[in-house]
Short mmCIF file of C-alpha atoms and ligand atoms in Angstrom, two decimals:
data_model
loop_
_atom_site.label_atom_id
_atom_site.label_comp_id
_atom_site.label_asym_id
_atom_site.label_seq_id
_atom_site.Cartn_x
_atom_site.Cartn_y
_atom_site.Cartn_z
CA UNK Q 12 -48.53 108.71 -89.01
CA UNK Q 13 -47.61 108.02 -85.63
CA UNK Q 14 -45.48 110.53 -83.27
CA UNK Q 15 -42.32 108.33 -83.59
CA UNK Q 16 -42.90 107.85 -87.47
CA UNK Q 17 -43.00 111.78 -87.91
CA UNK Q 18 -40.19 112.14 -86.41
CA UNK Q 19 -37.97 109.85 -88.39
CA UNK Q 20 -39.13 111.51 -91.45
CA UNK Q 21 -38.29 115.03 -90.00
CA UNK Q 22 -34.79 113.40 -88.61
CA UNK Q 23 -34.19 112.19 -92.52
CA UNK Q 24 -34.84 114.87 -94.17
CA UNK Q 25 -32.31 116.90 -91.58
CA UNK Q 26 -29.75 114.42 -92.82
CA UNK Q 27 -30.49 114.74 -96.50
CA UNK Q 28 -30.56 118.57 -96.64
CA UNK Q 29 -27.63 118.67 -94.81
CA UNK Q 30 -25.65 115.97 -97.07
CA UNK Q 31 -27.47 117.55 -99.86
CA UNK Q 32 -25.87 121.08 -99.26
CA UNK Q 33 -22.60 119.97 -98.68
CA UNK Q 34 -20.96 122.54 -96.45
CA UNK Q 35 -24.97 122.44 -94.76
CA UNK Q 36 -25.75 126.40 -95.55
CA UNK Q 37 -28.72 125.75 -96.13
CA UNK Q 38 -29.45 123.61 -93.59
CA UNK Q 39 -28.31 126.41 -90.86
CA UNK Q 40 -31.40 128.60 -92.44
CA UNK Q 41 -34.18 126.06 -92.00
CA UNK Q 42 -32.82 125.56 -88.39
CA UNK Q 43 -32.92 129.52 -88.11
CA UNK Q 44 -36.68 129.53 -89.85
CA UNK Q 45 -37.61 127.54 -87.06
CA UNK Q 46 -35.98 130.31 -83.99
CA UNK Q 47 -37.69 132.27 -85.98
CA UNK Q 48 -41.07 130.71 -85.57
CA UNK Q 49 -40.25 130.42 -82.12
CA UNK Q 50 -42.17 134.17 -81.32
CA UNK Q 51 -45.76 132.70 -80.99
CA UNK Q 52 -48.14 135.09 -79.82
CA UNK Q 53 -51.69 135.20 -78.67
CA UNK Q 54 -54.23 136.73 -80.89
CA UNK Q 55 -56.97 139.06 -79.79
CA UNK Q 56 -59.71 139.92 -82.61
CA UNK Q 57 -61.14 143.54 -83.21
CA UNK Q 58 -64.60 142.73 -85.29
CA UNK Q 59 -67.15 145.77 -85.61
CA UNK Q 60 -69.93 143.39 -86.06
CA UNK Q 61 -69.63 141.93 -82.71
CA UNK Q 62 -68.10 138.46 -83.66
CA UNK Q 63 -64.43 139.17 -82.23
CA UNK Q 64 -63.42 140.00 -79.03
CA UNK Q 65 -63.67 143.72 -79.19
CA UNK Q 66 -65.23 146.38 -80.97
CA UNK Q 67 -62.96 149.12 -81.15
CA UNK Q 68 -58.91 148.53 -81.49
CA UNK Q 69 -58.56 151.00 -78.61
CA UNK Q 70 -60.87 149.03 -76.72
CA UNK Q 71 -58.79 145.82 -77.64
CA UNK Q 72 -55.30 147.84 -76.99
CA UNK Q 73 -56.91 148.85 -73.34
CA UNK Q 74 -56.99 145.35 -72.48
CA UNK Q 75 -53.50 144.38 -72.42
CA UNK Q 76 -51.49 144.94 -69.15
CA UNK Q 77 -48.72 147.12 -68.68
CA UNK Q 78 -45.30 146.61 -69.18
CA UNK Q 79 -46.88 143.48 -71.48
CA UNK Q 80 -44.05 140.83 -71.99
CA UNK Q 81 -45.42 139.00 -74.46
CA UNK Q 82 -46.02 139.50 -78.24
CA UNK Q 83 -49.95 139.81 -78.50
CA UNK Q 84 -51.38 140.19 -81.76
CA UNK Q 85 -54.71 142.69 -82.55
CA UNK Q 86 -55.91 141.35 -85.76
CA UNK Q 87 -58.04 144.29 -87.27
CA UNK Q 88 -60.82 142.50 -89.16
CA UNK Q 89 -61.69 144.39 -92.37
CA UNK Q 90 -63.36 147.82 -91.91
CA UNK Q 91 -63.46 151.57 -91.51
CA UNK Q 92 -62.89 152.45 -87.96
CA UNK Q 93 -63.66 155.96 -87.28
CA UNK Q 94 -61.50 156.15 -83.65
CA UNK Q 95 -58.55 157.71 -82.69
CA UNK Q 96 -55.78 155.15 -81.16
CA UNK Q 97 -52.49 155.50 -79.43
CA UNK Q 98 -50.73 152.17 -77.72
CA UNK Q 99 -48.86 153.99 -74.76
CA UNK Q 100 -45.52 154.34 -73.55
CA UNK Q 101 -46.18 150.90 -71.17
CA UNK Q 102 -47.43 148.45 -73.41
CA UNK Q 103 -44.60 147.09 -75.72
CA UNK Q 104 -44.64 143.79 -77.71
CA UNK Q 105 -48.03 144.59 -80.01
CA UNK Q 106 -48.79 143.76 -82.93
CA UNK Q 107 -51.30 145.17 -84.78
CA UNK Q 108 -52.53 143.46 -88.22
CA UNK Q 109 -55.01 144.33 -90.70
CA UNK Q 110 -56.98 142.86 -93.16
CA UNK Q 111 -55.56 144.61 -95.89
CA UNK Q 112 -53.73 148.12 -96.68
CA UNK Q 113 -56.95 148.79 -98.89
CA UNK Q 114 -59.50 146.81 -96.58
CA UNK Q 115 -58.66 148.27 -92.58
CA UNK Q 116 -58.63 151.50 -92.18
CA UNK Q 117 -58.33 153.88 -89.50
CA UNK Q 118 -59.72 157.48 -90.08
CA UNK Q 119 -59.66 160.51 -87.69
CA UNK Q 120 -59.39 164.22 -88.36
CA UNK Q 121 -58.09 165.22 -85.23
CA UNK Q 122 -55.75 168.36 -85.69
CA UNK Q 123 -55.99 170.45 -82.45
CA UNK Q 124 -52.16 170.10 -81.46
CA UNK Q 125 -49.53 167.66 -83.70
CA UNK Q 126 -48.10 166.87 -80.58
CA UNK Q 127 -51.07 165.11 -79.10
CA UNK Q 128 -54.19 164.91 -81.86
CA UNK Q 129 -52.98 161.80 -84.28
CA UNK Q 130 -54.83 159.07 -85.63
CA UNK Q 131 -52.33 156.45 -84.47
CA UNK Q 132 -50.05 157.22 -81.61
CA UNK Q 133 -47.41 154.65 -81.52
CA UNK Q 134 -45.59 155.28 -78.12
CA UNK Q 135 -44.13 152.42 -77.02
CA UNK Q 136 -41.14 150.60 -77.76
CA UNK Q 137 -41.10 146.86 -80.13
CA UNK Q 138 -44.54 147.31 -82.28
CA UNK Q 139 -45.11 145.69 -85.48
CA UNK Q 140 -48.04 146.63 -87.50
CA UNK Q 141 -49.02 145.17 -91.02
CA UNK Q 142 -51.81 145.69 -93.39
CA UNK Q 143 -53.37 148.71 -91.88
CA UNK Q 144 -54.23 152.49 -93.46
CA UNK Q 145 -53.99 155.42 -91.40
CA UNK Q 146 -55.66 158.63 -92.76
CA UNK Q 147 -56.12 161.78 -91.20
CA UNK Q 148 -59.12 163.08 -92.77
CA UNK Q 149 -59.47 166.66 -91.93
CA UNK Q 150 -58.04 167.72 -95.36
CA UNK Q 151 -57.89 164.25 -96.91
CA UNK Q 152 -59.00 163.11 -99.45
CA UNK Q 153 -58.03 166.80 -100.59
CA UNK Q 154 -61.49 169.03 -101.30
CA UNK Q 155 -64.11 166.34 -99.30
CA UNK Q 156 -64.64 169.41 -97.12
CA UNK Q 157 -64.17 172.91 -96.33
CA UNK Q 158 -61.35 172.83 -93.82
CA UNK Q 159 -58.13 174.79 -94.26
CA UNK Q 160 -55.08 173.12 -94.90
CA UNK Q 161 -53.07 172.41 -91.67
CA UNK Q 162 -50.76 169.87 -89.76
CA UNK Q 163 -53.39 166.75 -89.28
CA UNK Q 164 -50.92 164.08 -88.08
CA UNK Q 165 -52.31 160.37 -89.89
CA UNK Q 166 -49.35 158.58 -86.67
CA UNK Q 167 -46.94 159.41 -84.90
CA UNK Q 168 -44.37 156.96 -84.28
CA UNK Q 169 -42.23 157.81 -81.06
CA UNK Q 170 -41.07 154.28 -79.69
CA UNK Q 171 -37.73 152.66 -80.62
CA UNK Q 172 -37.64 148.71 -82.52
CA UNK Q 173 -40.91 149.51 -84.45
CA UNK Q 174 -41.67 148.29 -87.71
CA UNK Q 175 -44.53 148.37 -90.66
CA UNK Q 176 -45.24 146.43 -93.50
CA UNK Q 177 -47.73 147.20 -96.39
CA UNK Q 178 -49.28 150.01 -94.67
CA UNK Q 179 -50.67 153.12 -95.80
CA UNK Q 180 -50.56 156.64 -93.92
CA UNK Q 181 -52.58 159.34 -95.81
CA UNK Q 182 -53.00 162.77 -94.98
CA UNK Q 183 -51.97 166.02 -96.83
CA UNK Q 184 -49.41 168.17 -94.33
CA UNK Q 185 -47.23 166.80 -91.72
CA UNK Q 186 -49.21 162.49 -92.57
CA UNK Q 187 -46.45 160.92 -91.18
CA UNK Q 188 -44.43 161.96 -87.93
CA UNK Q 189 -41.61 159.84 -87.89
CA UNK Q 190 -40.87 161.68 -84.56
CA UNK Q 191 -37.79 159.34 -82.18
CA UNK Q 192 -36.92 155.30 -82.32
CA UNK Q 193 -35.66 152.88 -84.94
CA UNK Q 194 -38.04 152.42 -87.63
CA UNK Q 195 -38.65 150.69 -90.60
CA UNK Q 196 -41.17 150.96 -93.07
CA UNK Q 197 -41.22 148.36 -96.15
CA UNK Q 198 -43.70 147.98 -98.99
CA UNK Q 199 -45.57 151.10 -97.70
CA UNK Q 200 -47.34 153.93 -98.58
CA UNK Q 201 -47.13 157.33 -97.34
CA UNK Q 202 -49.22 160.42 -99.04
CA UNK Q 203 -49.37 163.83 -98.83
CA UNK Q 204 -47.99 167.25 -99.85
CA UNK Q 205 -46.30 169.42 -97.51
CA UNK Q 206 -43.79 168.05 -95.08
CA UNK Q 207 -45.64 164.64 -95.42
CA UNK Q 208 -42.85 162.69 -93.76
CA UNK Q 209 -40.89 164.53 -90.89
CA UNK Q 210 -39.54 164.02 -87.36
CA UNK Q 211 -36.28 162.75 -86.22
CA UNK Q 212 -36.44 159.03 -86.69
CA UNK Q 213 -33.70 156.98 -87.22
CA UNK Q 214 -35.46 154.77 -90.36
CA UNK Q 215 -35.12 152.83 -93.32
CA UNK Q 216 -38.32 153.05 -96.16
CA UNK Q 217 -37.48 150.25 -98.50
CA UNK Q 218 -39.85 149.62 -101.25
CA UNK Q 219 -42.36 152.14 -100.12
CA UNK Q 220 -44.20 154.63 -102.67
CA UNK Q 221 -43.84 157.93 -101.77
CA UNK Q 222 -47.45 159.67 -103.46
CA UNK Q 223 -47.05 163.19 -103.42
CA UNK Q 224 -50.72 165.30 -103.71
CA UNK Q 225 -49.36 168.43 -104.76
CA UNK Q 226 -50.92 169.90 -107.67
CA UNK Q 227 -53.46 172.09 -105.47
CA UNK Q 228 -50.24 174.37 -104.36
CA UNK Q 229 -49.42 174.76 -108.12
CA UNK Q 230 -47.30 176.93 -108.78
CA UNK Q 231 -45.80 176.21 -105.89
CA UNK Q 232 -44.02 173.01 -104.83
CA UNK Q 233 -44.83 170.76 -101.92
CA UNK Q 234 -42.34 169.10 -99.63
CA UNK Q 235 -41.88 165.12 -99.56
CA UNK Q 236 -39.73 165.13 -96.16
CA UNK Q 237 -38.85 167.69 -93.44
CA UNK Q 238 -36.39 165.86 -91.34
CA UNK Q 239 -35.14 167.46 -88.10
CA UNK Q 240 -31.74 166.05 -86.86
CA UNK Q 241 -30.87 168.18 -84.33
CA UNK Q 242 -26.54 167.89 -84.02
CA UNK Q 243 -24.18 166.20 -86.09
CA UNK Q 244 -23.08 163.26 -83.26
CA UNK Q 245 -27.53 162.14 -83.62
CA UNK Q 246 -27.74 159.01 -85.55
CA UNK Q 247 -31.31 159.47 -86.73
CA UNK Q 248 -32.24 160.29 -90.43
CA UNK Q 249 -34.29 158.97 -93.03
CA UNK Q 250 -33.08 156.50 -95.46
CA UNK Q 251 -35.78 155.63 -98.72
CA UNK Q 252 -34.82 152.37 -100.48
CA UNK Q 253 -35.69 150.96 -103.53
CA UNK Q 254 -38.76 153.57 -103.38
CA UNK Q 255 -41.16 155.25 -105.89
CA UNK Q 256 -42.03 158.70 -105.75
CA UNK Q 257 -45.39 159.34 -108.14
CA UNK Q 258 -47.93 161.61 -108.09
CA UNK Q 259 -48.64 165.54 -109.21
CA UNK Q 260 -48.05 169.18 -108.62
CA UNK Q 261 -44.36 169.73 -107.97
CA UNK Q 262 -42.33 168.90 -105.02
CA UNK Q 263 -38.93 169.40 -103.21
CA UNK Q 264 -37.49 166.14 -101.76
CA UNK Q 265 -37.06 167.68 -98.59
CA UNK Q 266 -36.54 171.00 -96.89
CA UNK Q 267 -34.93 171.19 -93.13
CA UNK Q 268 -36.93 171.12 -89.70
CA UNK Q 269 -33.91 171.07 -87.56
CA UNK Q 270 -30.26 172.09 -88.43
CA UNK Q 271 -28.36 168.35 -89.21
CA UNK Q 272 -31.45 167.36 -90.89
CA UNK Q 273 -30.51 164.22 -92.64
CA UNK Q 274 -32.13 162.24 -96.00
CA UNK Q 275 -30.53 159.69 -98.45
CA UNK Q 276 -32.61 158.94 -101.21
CA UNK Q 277 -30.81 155.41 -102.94
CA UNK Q 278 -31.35 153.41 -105.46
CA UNK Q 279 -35.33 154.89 -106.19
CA UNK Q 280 -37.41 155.96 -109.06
CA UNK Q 281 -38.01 159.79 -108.99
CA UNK Q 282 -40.56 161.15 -111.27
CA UNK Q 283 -40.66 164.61 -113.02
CA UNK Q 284 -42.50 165.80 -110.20
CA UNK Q 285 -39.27 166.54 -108.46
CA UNK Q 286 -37.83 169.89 -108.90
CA UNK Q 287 -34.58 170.65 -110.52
CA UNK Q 288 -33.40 172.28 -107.52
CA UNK Q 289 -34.07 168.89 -105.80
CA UNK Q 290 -33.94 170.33 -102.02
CA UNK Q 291 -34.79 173.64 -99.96
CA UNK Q 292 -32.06 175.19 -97.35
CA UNK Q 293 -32.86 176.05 -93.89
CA UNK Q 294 -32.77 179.91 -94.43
CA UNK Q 295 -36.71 180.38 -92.99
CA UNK Q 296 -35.01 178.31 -89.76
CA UNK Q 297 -31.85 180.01 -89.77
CA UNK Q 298 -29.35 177.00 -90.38
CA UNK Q 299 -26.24 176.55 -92.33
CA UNK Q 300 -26.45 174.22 -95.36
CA UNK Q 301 -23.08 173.13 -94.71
CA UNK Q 302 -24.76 171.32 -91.77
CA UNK Q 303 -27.35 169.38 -93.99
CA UNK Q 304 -26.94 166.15 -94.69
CA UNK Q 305 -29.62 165.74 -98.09
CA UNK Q 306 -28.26 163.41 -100.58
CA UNK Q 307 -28.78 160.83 -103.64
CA UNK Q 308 -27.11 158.01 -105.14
CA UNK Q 309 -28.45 155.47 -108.00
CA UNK Q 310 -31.51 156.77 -108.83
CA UNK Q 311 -33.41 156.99 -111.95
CA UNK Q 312 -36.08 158.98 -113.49
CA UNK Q 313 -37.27 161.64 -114.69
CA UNK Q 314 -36.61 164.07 -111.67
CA UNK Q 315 -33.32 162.25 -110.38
CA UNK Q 316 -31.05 164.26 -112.94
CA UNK Q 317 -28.86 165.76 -110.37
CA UNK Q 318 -27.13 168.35 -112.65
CA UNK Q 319 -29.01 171.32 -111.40
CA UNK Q 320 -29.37 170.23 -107.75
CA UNK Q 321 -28.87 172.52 -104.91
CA UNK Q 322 -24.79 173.01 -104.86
CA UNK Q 323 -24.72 172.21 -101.23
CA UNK Q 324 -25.90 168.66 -101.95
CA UNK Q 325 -24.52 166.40 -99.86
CA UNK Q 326 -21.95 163.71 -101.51
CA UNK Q 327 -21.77 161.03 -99.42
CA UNK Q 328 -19.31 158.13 -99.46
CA UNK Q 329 -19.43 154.54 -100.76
CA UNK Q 330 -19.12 153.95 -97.07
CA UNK Q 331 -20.98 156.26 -95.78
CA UNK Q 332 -23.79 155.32 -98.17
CA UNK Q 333 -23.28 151.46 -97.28
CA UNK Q 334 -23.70 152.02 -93.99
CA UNK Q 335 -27.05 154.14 -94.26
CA UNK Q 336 -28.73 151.64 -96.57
CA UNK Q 337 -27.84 148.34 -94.60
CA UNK Q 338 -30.25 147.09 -92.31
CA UNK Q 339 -27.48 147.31 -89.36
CA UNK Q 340 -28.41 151.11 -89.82
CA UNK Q 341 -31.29 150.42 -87.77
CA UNK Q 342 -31.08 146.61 -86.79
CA UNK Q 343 -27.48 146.21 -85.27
CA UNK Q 344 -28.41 143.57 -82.85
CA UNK Q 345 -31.09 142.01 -85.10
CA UNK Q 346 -34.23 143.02 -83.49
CA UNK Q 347 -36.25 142.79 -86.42
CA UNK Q 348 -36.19 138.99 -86.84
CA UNK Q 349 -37.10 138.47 -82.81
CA UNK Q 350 -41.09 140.29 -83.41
CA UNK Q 351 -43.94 138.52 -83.55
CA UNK Q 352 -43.46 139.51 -87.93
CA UNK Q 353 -41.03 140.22 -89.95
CA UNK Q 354 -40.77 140.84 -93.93
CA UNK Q 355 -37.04 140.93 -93.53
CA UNK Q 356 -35.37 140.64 -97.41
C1 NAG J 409 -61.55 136.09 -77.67
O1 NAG J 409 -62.65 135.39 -78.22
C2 NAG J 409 -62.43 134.01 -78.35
C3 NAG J 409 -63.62 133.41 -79.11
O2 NAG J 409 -64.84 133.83 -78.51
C4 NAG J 409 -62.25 133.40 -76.97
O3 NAG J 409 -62.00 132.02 -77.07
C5 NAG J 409 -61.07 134.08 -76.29
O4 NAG J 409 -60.92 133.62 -74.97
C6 NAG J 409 -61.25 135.59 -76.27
N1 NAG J 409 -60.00 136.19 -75.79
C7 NAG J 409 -59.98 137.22 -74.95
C8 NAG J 409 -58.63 137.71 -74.54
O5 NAG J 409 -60.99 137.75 -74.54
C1 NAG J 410 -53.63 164.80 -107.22
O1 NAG J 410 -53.89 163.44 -106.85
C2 NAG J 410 -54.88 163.30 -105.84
C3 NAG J 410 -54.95 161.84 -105.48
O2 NAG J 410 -55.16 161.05 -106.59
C4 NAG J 410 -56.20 163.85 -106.32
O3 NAG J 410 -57.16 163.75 -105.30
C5 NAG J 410 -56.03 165.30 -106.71
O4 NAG J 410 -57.22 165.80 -107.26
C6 NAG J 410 -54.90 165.45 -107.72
N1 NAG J 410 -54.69 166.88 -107.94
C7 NAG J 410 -54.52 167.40 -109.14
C8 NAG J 410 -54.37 168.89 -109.18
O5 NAG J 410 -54.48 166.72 -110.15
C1 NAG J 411 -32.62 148.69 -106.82
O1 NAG J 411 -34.03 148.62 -106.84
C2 NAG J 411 -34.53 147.64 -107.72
C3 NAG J 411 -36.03 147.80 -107.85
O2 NAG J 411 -36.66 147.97 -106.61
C4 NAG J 411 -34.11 146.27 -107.22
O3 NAG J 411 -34.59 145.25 -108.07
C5 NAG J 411 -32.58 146.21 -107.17
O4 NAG J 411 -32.16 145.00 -106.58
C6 NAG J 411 -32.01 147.37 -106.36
N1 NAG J 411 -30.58 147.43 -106.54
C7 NAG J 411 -29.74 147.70 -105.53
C8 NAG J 411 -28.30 147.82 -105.91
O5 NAG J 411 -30.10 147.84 -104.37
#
C-alpha cells in the first residue's frame, strides 16, 4: 500500500466511526488512544546473561542523567537479581518493567535502618513500574533462616505521580512503605504480617490481594496496614479497591502509626482471617480514636461482618466515600494517562 493509499483508508475509517457513532463518542476515544500513545520512550535492557545493555538494574538506573526529561524504560529481562536498588530523588520519568510478577524478581535482606536499607527505593517523582517482585528476604519466605523477625523494608515509595501494576512486594514486617506521594497500586500483591503496608501515602490499591502470613504469631493477630496521617487538614491515606485479603493466622486491618491515620477498605473480599474487632486504637502511641479515620463500606466475606467492630469505626459519607475511591483522589489533573504506562480502568 502506498503512503497516500494508507492514508485514505485511515481518513475513511475516521469518517465511518464517526458517522457510525452518531454523536462521534467514540470517535473522541480513538483520537484520545492515540495522545495517549503519544509518550514513546526509549528502552534500555537489563539482561544478566550479558545480551542487554546492562547487567544490574542499578547499573542501568546509574546511566540515566539527572533531572531526566524523558520517559526511559528499564525492561528487567526475566531473573533473580540479588541487588539492592533505589532511583534517586533526580531522576524522574522511569519506568521500570519486568518480565513477569512471578518471573523478575528483586531480592535483598537489607534491614540495618527502615529509613535507608530497602530493596527498592523509589525516590523520585513520575515512576511507573510493572511486572516486577520485590522481596525482602531477611525473614521471607518465613523460617528459610534463623533471623529474628524485624522491620526489613521490600520498597519504599517516597516520590509523588508513581504508579505499579501487577507487582509483588513480599516481606513479613513493615514489606511495603508507602512512605509520601500519590500512589497507585493495581492488580498487585503485597505480603506480610505485621504492619505490612504503612507510611503516609496518599494511594489507591485497586484490585490488589492483600496475603497476610500470620499464622506464626498465633494466638496473636498480625496487622495488614499501619497508616500514619499525621493532622486532620493531610490528604494522604490509603484507599484498597476491589481487593482480596487471603491468607492465615489472624489479623487486624490496621492499627495507627500516627494520630489521623486514615484507611477505607471498599467494595473488597475480607476473609475470616480478619478479627471481629476489625481495627486496633492508638493507645501504645497515645492518640485519640476520635481522630482515626479507619473505615468500610461494601464489603463481603467472611471477616467483613461489621457488627462487632471497634465502636469508634469511622462512618464515612456517600460523599466522602466517593471521593476517596475515585481516581481524582489521587489523579486530579490526570497524570496517570501522561506515563510512559498506564492500566487505567
Ligand atoms: C543498548 O543495546 C542496543 C543493542 O546492542 C544498542 O543498539 C543500544 O544503543 C544500547 N543502548 C544504550 C543506551 O546503551
Ligand atoms: C502461612 O502462609 C505462608 C505462605 O504461604 C507459609 O509460608 C506459612 O507456612 C503459613 N503459615 C502457617 C502457620 O500456616
Ligand atoms: C466491586 O468489585 C467487583 C469485583 O472486583 C467488581 O466486579 C465490581 O464492579 C465492583 N463494584 C463496585 C460498585 O465498585
Amino acid at each position: 500500500m502506498s503512503v497516500l493509499e494508507r492514508f485514505l483508508l485511515v481518513l475513511v475509517l475516521c469518517i465511518c466511526l464517526k458517522r457510525s457513532e452518531g454523536g462521534g463518542r467514540r470517535f473522541e476515544h480513538w483520537v484520545s488512544g492515540i495522545e495517549a500513545a503519544v509518550t514513546t520512550y526509549e528502552t534500555i535492557v537489563v539482561d544478566q546473561s550479558g545480551e542487554g545493555n546492562y547487567t544490574t538494574i542499578q547499573s542501568a538506573i546509574d546511566a540515566i542523567p539527572s533531572d531526566n526529561l524523558h520517559w526511559i524504560c528499564i525492561y528487567v529481562k526475566t531473573g533473580i537479581y540479588n541487588e539492592q536498588i533505589k532511583i534517586p530523588y533526580d531522576k524522574p520519568r522511569i519506568y521500570l518493567k519486568g518480565g513477569g510478577k512471578r518471573k523478575t524478581y528483586v531480592v535483598s535482606s537489607s534491614h540495618n535502618s527502615i529509613e535507608t536499607d530497602a530493596t527498592f527505593i523509589s525516590q523520585a517523582d513520575e515512576i511507573v513500574v510493572k511486572s516486577i517482585t520485590f522481596i525482602n528476604s531477611y525473614n521471607y519466605p518465613l523460617g528459610s533462616n534463623g533471623n529474628p523477625i524485624m522491620p526489613a523494608v521490600a520498597a519504599k515509595i517516597s516520590g509523588d505521580k508513581s504508579a505499579f501494576y501487577r507487582c509483588g512486594f513480599m516481606g513479613v514486617q513493615d514489606t511495603l512503605w508507602d512512605d509520601a506521594g500519590r500512589h497507585y497500586f493495581k492488580l498487585c500483591s503485597i505480603r506480610g504480617a505485621v504492619d505490612f503496608i504503612m507510611g503516609s501515602g496518599q494511594s489507591i490499591y485497586e484490585r490488589c490481594t492483600i496475603s497476610v502470613i500470620a499464622g506464626f504469631l498465633s494466638p496473636q493477630p498480625g496487622f495488614i496496614t499501619a497508616q500514619s496521617r499525621d493532622a486532620a487538614v493531610d490528604p494522604n491515606g490509603f484507599v484498597f479497591k476491589d481487593c482480596n485479603v487471603i491468607g492465615n493466622g489472624t489479623t487486624y486491618l490496621g492499627r495507627p502509626w500516627r494520630g489521623h491515620a486514615r484507611v477505607l477498605f471498599y467494595n473488597s473480599t475480607l476473609s475470616d482471617i480478619v478479627v471481629p474487632q476489625g481495627w486496633l486504637d492508638g493507645d501504645f502511641i497515645g492518640t485519640t480514636m476520635n481522630d482515626l479515620v479507619f473505615a468500610e463500606d461494601k464489603c463481603r466475606g467472611d471477616g467483613s461482618d461489621t457488627s462487632r467492630r471497634a465502636w469508634w469505626e469511622s462512618r464515612l459519607s456517600m460523599d466522602e466515600i466517593r471521593r476517596l475511591t475515585s481516581m481524582s483522589y489521587i489523579d486530579e489533573e490526570g497524570w496517570i494517562k501522561y506515563q510512559a504506562f498506564n492500566m487505567l480502568p
